[in-house]
Coordinates of C-alpha atoms and ligand atoms in Angstrom, one line a residue:
M571 CA 15.3 0.2 23.1
N572 CA 12.4 0.2 25.8
A573 CA 9.7 1.1 24.8
S574 CA 8.5 2.3 28.4
T575 CA 12.1 4.1 29.1
D576 CA 11.6 6.4 26.1
T577 CA 7.4 7.5 26.8
V578 CA 8.5 8.0 30.3
V579 CA 11.9 10.5 29.2
A580 CA 9.5 11.9 27.3
G581 CA 6.9 13.2 30.3
H582 CA 4.2 10.0 29.9
G583 CA 3.7 6.8 30.6
P584 CA 3.3 3.5 28.0
Y585 CA 0.2 3.8 26.2
F586 CA -0.1 0.3 25.6
S587 CA 0.1 -2.6 27.9
F588 CA 2.2 -5.4 26.1
G589 CA 4.6 -4.5 28.0
R590 CA 7.7 -6.1 25.9
P591 CA 7.6 -6.8 22.4
L592 CA 5.5 -9.2 21.1
R593 CA 7.7 -12.8 20.5
F594 CA 7.1 -15.4 17.8
A595 CA 5.6 -18.7 19.9
G596 CA 4.8 -20.9 17.2
E597 CA 1.5 -22.6 16.6
G598 CA 1.3 -24.1 19.6
F599 CA 0.8 -20.9 21.8
T600 CA -1.9 -20.9 23.9
A601 CA -3.0 -17.1 25.1
S602 CA -3.2 -16.2 28.9
D603 CA -3.8 -13.7 31.2
K604 CA 0.1 -12.8 31.0
E605 CA 0.6 -13.3 27.7
P606 CA -2.4 -12.6 25.8
F607 CA -0.6 -12.7 22.6
A608 CA 2.4 -13.9 20.5
Y609 CA 2.2 -14.3 17.0
R610 CA 1.9 -17.8 15.5
W611 CA 3.2 -17.6 11.9
Y612 CA 5.0 -14.1 12.4
D613 CA 8.4 -15.8 12.3
R614 CA 10.5 -13.3 10.9
D615 CA 14.3 -15.2 10.7
R616 CA 12.9 -17.9 9.1
L617 CA 13.5 -18.3 5.5
V618 CA 10.7 -18.4 3.3
L619 CA 12.3 -19.0 -0.7
G620 CA 15.6 -18.0 0.3
R621 CA 14.6 -14.7 2.0
R622 CA 14.0 -14.2 5.9
M623 CA 10.5 -13.7 6.4
E624 CA 10.6 -10.5 7.7
D625 CA 12.3 -9.5 4.4
Q626 CA 10.2 -11.1 2.2
L627 CA 6.9 -8.8 3.8
R628 CA 8.7 -5.6 4.9
F629 CA 5.3 -5.1 6.9
A630 CA 4.4 -1.0 7.9
A631 CA 2.4 0.6 10.0
C632 CA 1.0 3.7 8.8
Y633 CA 0.3 6.6 10.8
W634 CA -2.7 8.4 9.5
H635 CA -5.6 5.6 10.4
S636 CA -3.7 4.9 14.1
F637 CA -2.7 8.4 15.3
V638 CA -4.6 10.4 13.3
G639 CA -8.1 8.9 12.4
N640 CA -10.0 10.0 15.3
G641 CA -13.4 7.5 14.9
T642 CA -15.5 10.3 13.3
D643 CA -18.0 8.6 10.5
A644 CA -20.4 10.8 8.4
F645 CA -22.8 10.5 11.3
G646 CA -20.8 10.8 14.4
D647 CA -18.4 12.7 16.5
P648 CA -15.0 10.9 17.2
T649 CA -14.9 8.3 19.4
F650 CA -11.0 7.8 19.8
A651 CA -10.0 9.9 22.9
R652 CA -6.4 10.1 22.3
P653 CA -4.2 12.4 24.8
W654 CA -2.7 14.0 21.6
H655 CA -5.7 15.0 20.0
G656 CA -8.1 17.9 20.7
S657 CA -6.7 21.5 22.1
G658 CA -2.9 22.1 23.5
D659 CA 0.5 23.2 22.3
P660 CA 0.6 21.5 18.6
M661 CA 4.2 20.8 18.3
R662 CA 3.7 19.2 21.7
Q663 CA 1.5 16.7 20.5
A664 CA 3.3 15.8 17.7
Q665 CA 5.6 14.8 19.7
H666 CA 3.7 13.1 21.8
K667 CA 2.1 11.0 19.1
A668 CA 5.3 10.1 17.7
D669 CA 6.2 8.7 20.8
V670 CA 3.1 6.5 21.1
A671 CA 3.7 5.4 17.5
F672 CA 7.5 4.3 18.2
E673 CA 6.2 2.9 21.2
M674 CA 3.5 0.9 19.0
F675 CA 6.2 -0.1 16.2
H676 CA 8.3 -1.3 19.2
V677 CA 6.0 -3.2 20.8
L678 CA 4.9 -5.0 17.1
G679 CA 8.2 -5.5 16.0
V680 CA 7.0 -4.0 12.5
P681 CA 10.0 -2.9 10.7
F682 CA 8.2 0.2 8.8
F683 CA 6.0 3.0 8.7
T684 CA 4.7 5.5 6.8
F685 CA 3.3 9.0 6.8
H686 CA 1.5 12.0 5.7
D687 CA 3.1 15.2 6.2
R688 CA 0.1 16.6 7.6
D689 CA 0.0 13.1 9.8
I690 CA 3.2 13.5 11.5
A691 CA 3.3 17.5 12.2
P692 CA 0.5 20.6 12.4
E693 CA -0.3 22.9 9.9
G694 CA 1.6 26.2 10.5
R695 CA 0.0 30.0 8.8
T696 CA 2.4 29.7 6.0
L697 CA 3.4 26.8 3.7
A698 CA 7.1 27.5 5.1
E699 CA 6.3 27.0 8.3
S700 CA 4.1 24.0 7.7
N701 CA 7.1 22.9 6.1
D702 CA 9.5 23.9 9.0
N703 CA 7.0 21.6 11.2
V704 CA 7.5 18.3 8.9
R705 CA 11.0 19.1 9.6
R706 CA 11.4 19.4 12.6
I707 CA 8.9 16.1 13.5
A708 CA 11.5 14.6 11.3
D709 CA 14.8 15.4 13.2
V710 CA 12.7 13.5 16.4
F711 CA 11.8 10.2 13.8
E712 CA 15.7 10.5 13.0
R713 CA 16.3 9.8 16.8
K714 CA 13.4 7.3 17.1
M715 CA 14.8 5.6 14.0
A716 CA 18.4 4.9 15.2
Q717 CA 17.2 3.9 18.5
T718 CA 14.4 0.9 17.4
G719 CA 15.8 0.6 14.1
V720 CA 12.8 1.1 12.7
R721 CA 13.0 2.1 9.1
L722 CA 10.7 4.0 6.5
L723 CA 8.8 2.4 3.7
W724 CA 7.2 5.4 2.1
G725 CA 6.3 9.1 2.6
T726 CA 3.9 11.3 0.8
A727 CA 2.2 14.8 1.0
N728 CA -1.4 15.0 2.0
L729 CA -2.9 17.1 -1.0
F730 CA -6.5 16.7 -0.5
S731 CA -7.9 17.3 3.4
H732 CA -7.4 21.3 3.0
P733 CA -9.9 23.1 1.3
R734 CA -7.4 24.6 -0.9
Y735 CA -7.3 21.3 -2.6
M736 CA -11.3 20.4 -2.7
A737 CA -10.8 20.9 -6.5
G738 CA -7.7 18.6 -6.6
A739 CA -4.1 19.5 -6.3
A740 CA -2.3 19.0 -9.5
T741 CA -5.2 19.0 -11.8
N742 CA -6.8 22.0 -9.9
P743 CA -8.2 24.6 -12.3
D744 CA -5.9 27.2 -10.3
P745 CA -2.2 27.1 -11.2
D746 CA -1.5 28.6 -8.0
V747 CA -2.7 25.3 -6.0
F748 CA -0.4 23.7 -8.3
A749 CA 2.3 25.3 -7.1
Y750 CA 1.1 24.9 -3.6
A751 CA 0.9 21.1 -4.3
A752 CA 4.7 21.2 -5.7
A753 CA 6.0 23.4 -2.9
Q754 CA 4.5 20.5 -0.6
V755 CA 5.4 17.8 -2.5
R756 CA 9.7 19.1 -2.8
N757 CA 9.4 19.1 1.1
A758 CA 7.6 15.8 1.7
L759 CA 10.3 14.0 -0.8
E760 CA 13.1 15.8 0.6
V761 CA 12.1 14.4 4.1
T762 CA 11.3 11.3 3.0
Q763 CA 14.8 10.9 1.5
R764 CA 16.4 12.3 4.4
L765 CA 15.0 9.7 6.5
G766 CA 16.0 7.0 4.0
G767 CA 12.4 6.0 3.0
A768 CA 12.5 3.4 0.3
N769 CA 9.8 4.7 -1.3
Y770 CA 7.9 8.3 -1.9
V771 CA 3.8 7.8 -3.1
L772 CA 1.6 10.1 -4.7
W773 CA -2.0 9.1 -4.1
G774 CA -4.3 11.1 -6.3
G775 CA -6.9 12.1 -3.6
R776 CA -9.1 14.4 -5.4
E777 CA -7.2 14.2 -8.8
G778 CA -10.3 13.2 -10.6
Y779 CA -13.9 16.0 -11.1
E780 CA -17.7 15.6 -10.5
T781 CA -18.7 17.0 -13.0
L782 CA -17.9 17.7 -16.8
L783 CA -20.4 20.6 -17.0
N784 CA -17.6 22.6 -15.1
T785 CA -14.1 20.3 -16.0
D786 CA -11.3 20.4 -18.7
L787 CA -10.5 16.9 -18.4
K788 CA -8.0 17.2 -21.4
R789 CA -6.1 19.8 -19.9
E790 CA -6.5 18.6 -16.0
L791 CA -4.5 15.3 -17.7
A792 CA -1.5 17.6 -19.0
Q793 CA -1.2 19.0 -15.8
M794 CA -1.4 16.1 -14.1
G795 CA 1.4 14.7 -16.5
R796 CA 3.5 18.0 -16.1
F797 CA 3.1 17.0 -11.9
L798 CA 4.7 13.9 -12.0
A799 CA 7.2 14.5 -14.8
M800 CA 8.6 17.7 -12.6
V801 CA 8.5 15.2 -9.6
V802 CA 10.4 12.5 -11.1
E803 CA 12.8 15.7 -12.6
H804 CA 13.2 16.4 -9.0
K805 CA 14.0 12.8 -7.5
H806 CA 16.5 12.8 -10.0
K807 CA 18.1 16.2 -9.2
I808 CA 18.3 15.5 -5.6
G809 CA 19.5 12.1 -5.9
F810 CA 16.6 10.1 -3.9
T811 CA 16.7 6.5 -4.8
G812 CA 13.5 5.1 -3.8
Q813 CA 10.6 4.3 -6.1
I814 CA 7.9 6.9 -7.1
L815 CA 4.9 5.0 -6.7
I816 CA 1.1 5.9 -7.5
E817 CA -1.9 4.7 -5.8
P818 CA -4.7 3.8 -8.0
K819 CA -8.4 4.4 -6.8
P820 CA -11.3 4.5 -8.6
A821 CA -14.0 6.3 -7.0
E822 CA -13.9 8.5 -3.3
P823 CA -13.3 11.2 -2.8
T824 CA -13.9 12.6 -6.8
K825 CA -16.6 10.0 -8.7
H826 CA -14.2 10.3 -11.4
Q827 CA -10.7 9.4 -10.6
Y828 CA -7.7 10.1 -13.3
D829 CA -6.2 6.8 -11.6
F830 CA -8.7 4.5 -11.8
D831 CA -6.8 1.5 -11.3
V832 CA -3.6 0.0 -12.4
A833 CA -4.5 0.0 -16.1
T834 CA -5.7 3.8 -16.1
V835 CA -2.0 4.4 -14.5
Y836 CA -0.1 2.6 -16.7
A837 CA -1.8 4.5 -20.2
L838 CA -1.2 8.3 -18.1
L839 CA 2.1 6.9 -17.5
R840 CA 2.7 6.1 -21.2
S841 CA 1.6 9.0 -22.5
H842 CA 3.8 11.2 -20.9
G843 CA 6.5 8.9 -20.5
L844 CA 6.8 7.8 -17.5
E845 CA 6.3 4.5 -17.3
R846 CA 9.9 3.3 -16.7
E847 CA 9.9 6.0 -13.5
V848 CA 7.1 5.4 -11.6
K849 CA 5.6 2.4 -10.9
V850 CA 2.3 1.4 -8.7
N851 CA 0.8 1.0 -5.0
I852 CA -1.6 -1.4 -5.3
E853 CA -4.4 -1.6 -1.9
Q854 CA -6.7 -4.3 -1.9
N855 CA -9.8 -2.1 -1.1
H856 CA -9.1 -0.2 -4.3
A857 CA -8.8 -3.1 -6.2
L858 CA -11.9 -4.3 -4.6
L859 CA -13.6 -0.5 -5.5
A860 CA -12.3 -1.0 -9.3
G861 CA -14.0 -4.4 -10.0
H862 CA -10.9 -6.0 -10.0
T863 CA -9.7 -8.3 -7.3
F864 CA -6.5 -7.8 -5.6
E865 CA -4.3 -10.2 -7.5
H866 CA -5.3 -9.3 -10.8
E867 CA -3.9 -5.6 -10.0
I868 CA -0.7 -7.0 -8.9
A869 CA -0.3 -9.4 -11.6
L870 CA -1.3 -6.6 -14.4
A871 CA 1.5 -4.3 -12.9
Q872 CA 3.6 -7.5 -12.8
A873 CA 3.0 -7.8 -16.6
L874 CA 3.2 -3.6 -17.1
G875 CA 6.4 -3.7 -15.4
I876 CA 5.2 -1.4 -12.7
F877 CA 4.4 -3.2 -9.5
G878 CA 6.2 -1.1 -6.5
S879 CA 4.2 -1.9 -3.2
M880 CA 1.1 -2.8 -1.5
D881 CA -1.2 -0.9 1.1
M882 CA -2.8 -4.2 3.0
N883 CA -6.3 -4.1 4.0
R884 CA -10.0 -5.1 3.4
G885 CA -12.8 -3.9 1.8
D886 CA -16.6 -5.3 2.5
E887 CA -18.4 -7.0 0.0
M888 CA -21.0 -5.5 1.2
L889 CA -20.1 -1.8 1.4
G890 CA -19.2 0.2 -2.0
W891 CA -16.6 2.1 0.3
D892 CA -13.2 2.4 1.2
T893 CA -14.0 0.7 4.4
D894 CA -10.0 0.0 5.3
Q895 CA -10.2 -3.3 7.4
F896 CA -7.5 -4.8 8.5
P897 CA -7.2 -8.1 6.4
N898 CA -8.0 -11.1 8.0
N899 CA -8.5 -13.6 5.0
V900 CA -5.9 -15.7 5.0
Q901 CA -6.9 -17.3 1.1
H902 CA -7.3 -14.2 -0.3
V903 CA -4.4 -12.7 0.9
A904 CA -2.1 -16.2 0.2
L905 CA -3.8 -15.6 -3.4
A906 CA -2.2 -11.6 -3.5
L907 CA 1.2 -12.7 -2.3
Y908 CA 1.4 -16.0 -4.7
Q909 CA 1.3 -13.6 -7.6
V910 CA 3.9 -11.6 -5.5
L911 CA 6.4 -14.3 -5.2
R912 CA 5.7 -15.3 -8.4
G913 CA 6.8 -12.1 -9.7
G914 CA 10.1 -12.1 -8.2
G915 CA 9.2 -10.6 -4.6
I916 CA 7.9 -7.4 -2.7
G917 CA 11.3 -5.7 -3.9
V918 CA 11.8 -2.3 -2.1
G919 CA 8.5 -1.7 -1.7
G920 CA 6.2 -3.6 1.1
L921 CA 2.9 -4.6 3.0
N922 CA 2.0 -1.5 4.3
F923 CA -1.1 -1.6 6.8
D924 CA -4.1 1.1 5.4
A925 CA -6.2 0.0 7.8
K926 CA -8.1 1.1 10.3
L927 CA -10.1 0.2 13.9
R928 CA -13.7 0.2 13.5
R929 CA -14.8 3.3 16.0
Q930 CA -16.6 1.0 18.8
S931 CA -12.5 -0.1 19.6
I932 CA -11.5 3.0 21.2
A933 CA -9.1 0.9 23.7
P934 CA -5.5 1.8 23.5
D935 CA -4.6 -2.1 23.1
D936 CA -7.3 -2.2 20.0
L937 CA -4.5 -1.0 17.7
V938 CA -1.8 -3.3 18.9
W939 CA -4.4 -6.3 18.5
A940 CA -5.4 -5.3 14.9
H941 CA -2.0 -4.9 13.7
A942 CA 0.1 -8.1 15.3
T943 CA -3.5 -10.4 14.7
A944 CA -3.0 -8.9 10.3
M945 CA 0.9 -9.5 10.7
D946 CA 0.3 -13.3 11.4
I947 CA -2.5 -13.6 8.9
C948 CA 0.0 -12.2 6.1
A949 CA 2.8 -14.7 7.5
R950 CA 0.4 -17.6 7.2
A951 CA -0.8 -17.2 3.8
L952 CA 2.8 -16.1 2.9
L953 CA 3.7 -19.6 4.1
V954 CA 0.4 -20.9 2.1
A955 CA 1.7 -19.1 -1.4
E956 CA 5.5 -20.3 -0.3
K957 CA 3.5 -24.1 -0.5
M958 CA 2.0 -22.9 -3.6
V959 CA 5.2 -21.9 -5.3
V960 CA 7.0 -24.5 -4.1
D961 CA 4.5 -27.5 -4.8
G962 CA 4.7 -26.3 -8.5
A963 CA 1.3 -27.9 -9.4
L964 CA -0.7 -24.4 -10.3
Q965 CA 2.0 -23.5 -12.2
R966 CA 2.6 -26.6 -14.2
H967 CA -1.3 -26.6 -14.8
V968 CA -1.0 -23.0 -16.8
E969 CA 2.2 -24.1 -18.6
A970 CA 0.3 -27.2 -19.9
R971 CA -2.6 -24.8 -21.0
Y972 CA -0.6 -22.5 -23.0
A973 CA 1.6 -25.0 -25.0
G974 CA 1.0 -24.6 -28.1
W975 CA 2.4 -21.4 -27.9
E976 CA 5.7 -23.0 -27.1
A977 CA 5.2 -25.1 -30.0
E978 CA 6.8 -23.8 -33.9
R979 CA 3.5 -22.5 -35.6
G980 CA 2.6 -20.4 -31.5
R981 CA 6.0 -19.1 -31.7
A982 CA 6.2 -18.7 -35.9
I983 CA 2.3 -16.7 -35.5
L984 CA 4.0 -14.4 -32.2
D985 CA 7.4 -13.6 -34.1
G986 CA 5.4 -12.0 -37.0
R987 CA 6.7 -14.8 -39.2
L988 CA 2.6 -15.9 -40.3
S989 CA 0.6 -13.1 -42.0
L990 CA -3.2 -13.3 -41.9
V991 CA -3.1 -14.9 -45.3
E992 CA -1.0 -17.6 -44.6
L993 CA -2.9 -18.3 -41.3
A994 CA -6.1 -18.5 -43.2
R995 CA -5.2 -20.6 -46.0
D996 CA -3.7 -23.3 -43.4
V997 CA -6.8 -23.2 -41.6
E998 CA -8.7 -24.2 -44.6
Q999 CA -6.5 -26.6 -46.2
R1000 CA -5.9 -28.7 -42.8
G1001 CA -9.7 -28.3 -42.0
L1002 CA -8.2 -27.4 -38.5
E1003 CA -11.1 -27.4 -36.1
P1004 CA -10.0 -26.6 -32.8
Q1005 CA -10.7 -28.7 -29.9
P1006 CA -12.2 -27.3 -26.5
R1007 CA -10.1 -28.4 -23.3
S1008 CA -11.5 -28.0 -19.9
G1009 CA -10.1 -24.9 -18.0
G1010 CA -10.1 -26.7 -15.0
Q1011 CA -10.7 -24.5 -12.3
E1012 CA -12.4 -26.3 -10.0
R1013 CA -9.5 -28.5 -9.4
L1014 CA -7.2 -25.8 -9.1
E1015 CA -9.6 -24.5 -6.1
H1016 CA -9.4 -27.8 -4.5
L1017 CA -5.7 -27.5 -4.9
V1018 CA -5.3 -24.1 -3.6
A1019 CA -7.7 -25.2 0.0
S1020 CA -5.7 -28.2 0.1
Y1021 CA -2.6 -25.9 0.5
L1022 CA -4.2 -23.4 3.7
Ligands
XLS1619 C1 -6.6 6.4 0.8 C2 -5.1 5.9 0.2 C3 -4.7 6.9 1.1 C4 -3.3 6.4 0.8 C5 -2.0 7.4 1.3 O1 -7.4 5.9 0.6 O2 -5.8 4.4 0.7 O3 -4.7 6.6 2.6 O4 -2.7 5.4 1.0 O5 -1.8 9.1 0.5
NI1620 NI1 -4.0 3.5 0.9
NI1621 NI1 -7.5 3.7 0.5

């Protein structure tokens, strides 16, 4: 489709100055006034380890930061004067927002998007009305998705903004709030299914607590388990074939979050028998806040069999909150994507830009610049990760390091054929003294630099 035609039909002109979709021009591209941006690395049909680049990355743009966020911070008023913000008929504004969102997806050539129910449609007077609003905008999405070929990576429900959720949703002391949240998720999950969503995400939001003085932690964990089980039961009942994902985050908004990191989420899933039903959506900035690297969280989730999808952004080394900046560090992204590729790829997950503009970036085109630059950086990082895999030197080093475990005695230990006493006797009889060997980190870091 033609972006400008679509928006003109809806009664307003194009929102972005990029008249046509951004093209791939290769590394030699030089910007001009006529063409300020073209992708240098994001070449969607290029084969990377046997799959098209677009399918390896499965980029998504998120609705909330780009079209709901208004530039406020704790000290300042909104700075983004979007025409669909402010007073006016809320359903018309929601329609306008959808027009602009799909114009941006089209300009970027981004294959997927993501949303919360409350991002796309206004709250009504009752939940029935709110759910109906969401379904009406989903009708609009259905048409736009058919026109543009843009697909839904995941949907989710906002169970954290409204004051009713101030003490949590599933983990609220009031079962009425639990019920309300359940009704909201039912609708969001069914809408996600109708739109062909590849995943459904549950981010804990306020599933945590501020102080034990007013909190029954054990009870809240049981509530959370039951809520998750209900979502999984419903998924099977309606035949939703996508993945159910939890997005870990250690703090913010609540001081203690029950979905702190991948390990904590795994324990929660195991304790409710859900580890085969639910996976994780890992966000770079959340990993950092939990004291982990992004690649650690990815590798751990893969090892536990619960790796699902990724929220791409970057935190700030000096700011201890979720700054949600667009990724811009090729090496960091490459190390994360190396783990993804080594583990078999992104599957039906994707790279969702859960990232926002700085509040001084108020021009509409800033949205395009931010996403397009991030997409290009991730594409470049994918090519670096591909080199790491193809060359294989990193993997060979790891294999050599653990070679002893592949030899007879290592296997005998792991297979349970040797007891503590037998091992002790063997060490004493042979006078065994282990020989330290270099971990080789510096040489490996040199190797990584050579792929950049
Ligand atoms: C907040 C989360 C949120 C989820 C979706 O920090 O990242 O945006 O991705 O609810
Ligand atoms: Ni996120
Ligand atoms: Ni976040």
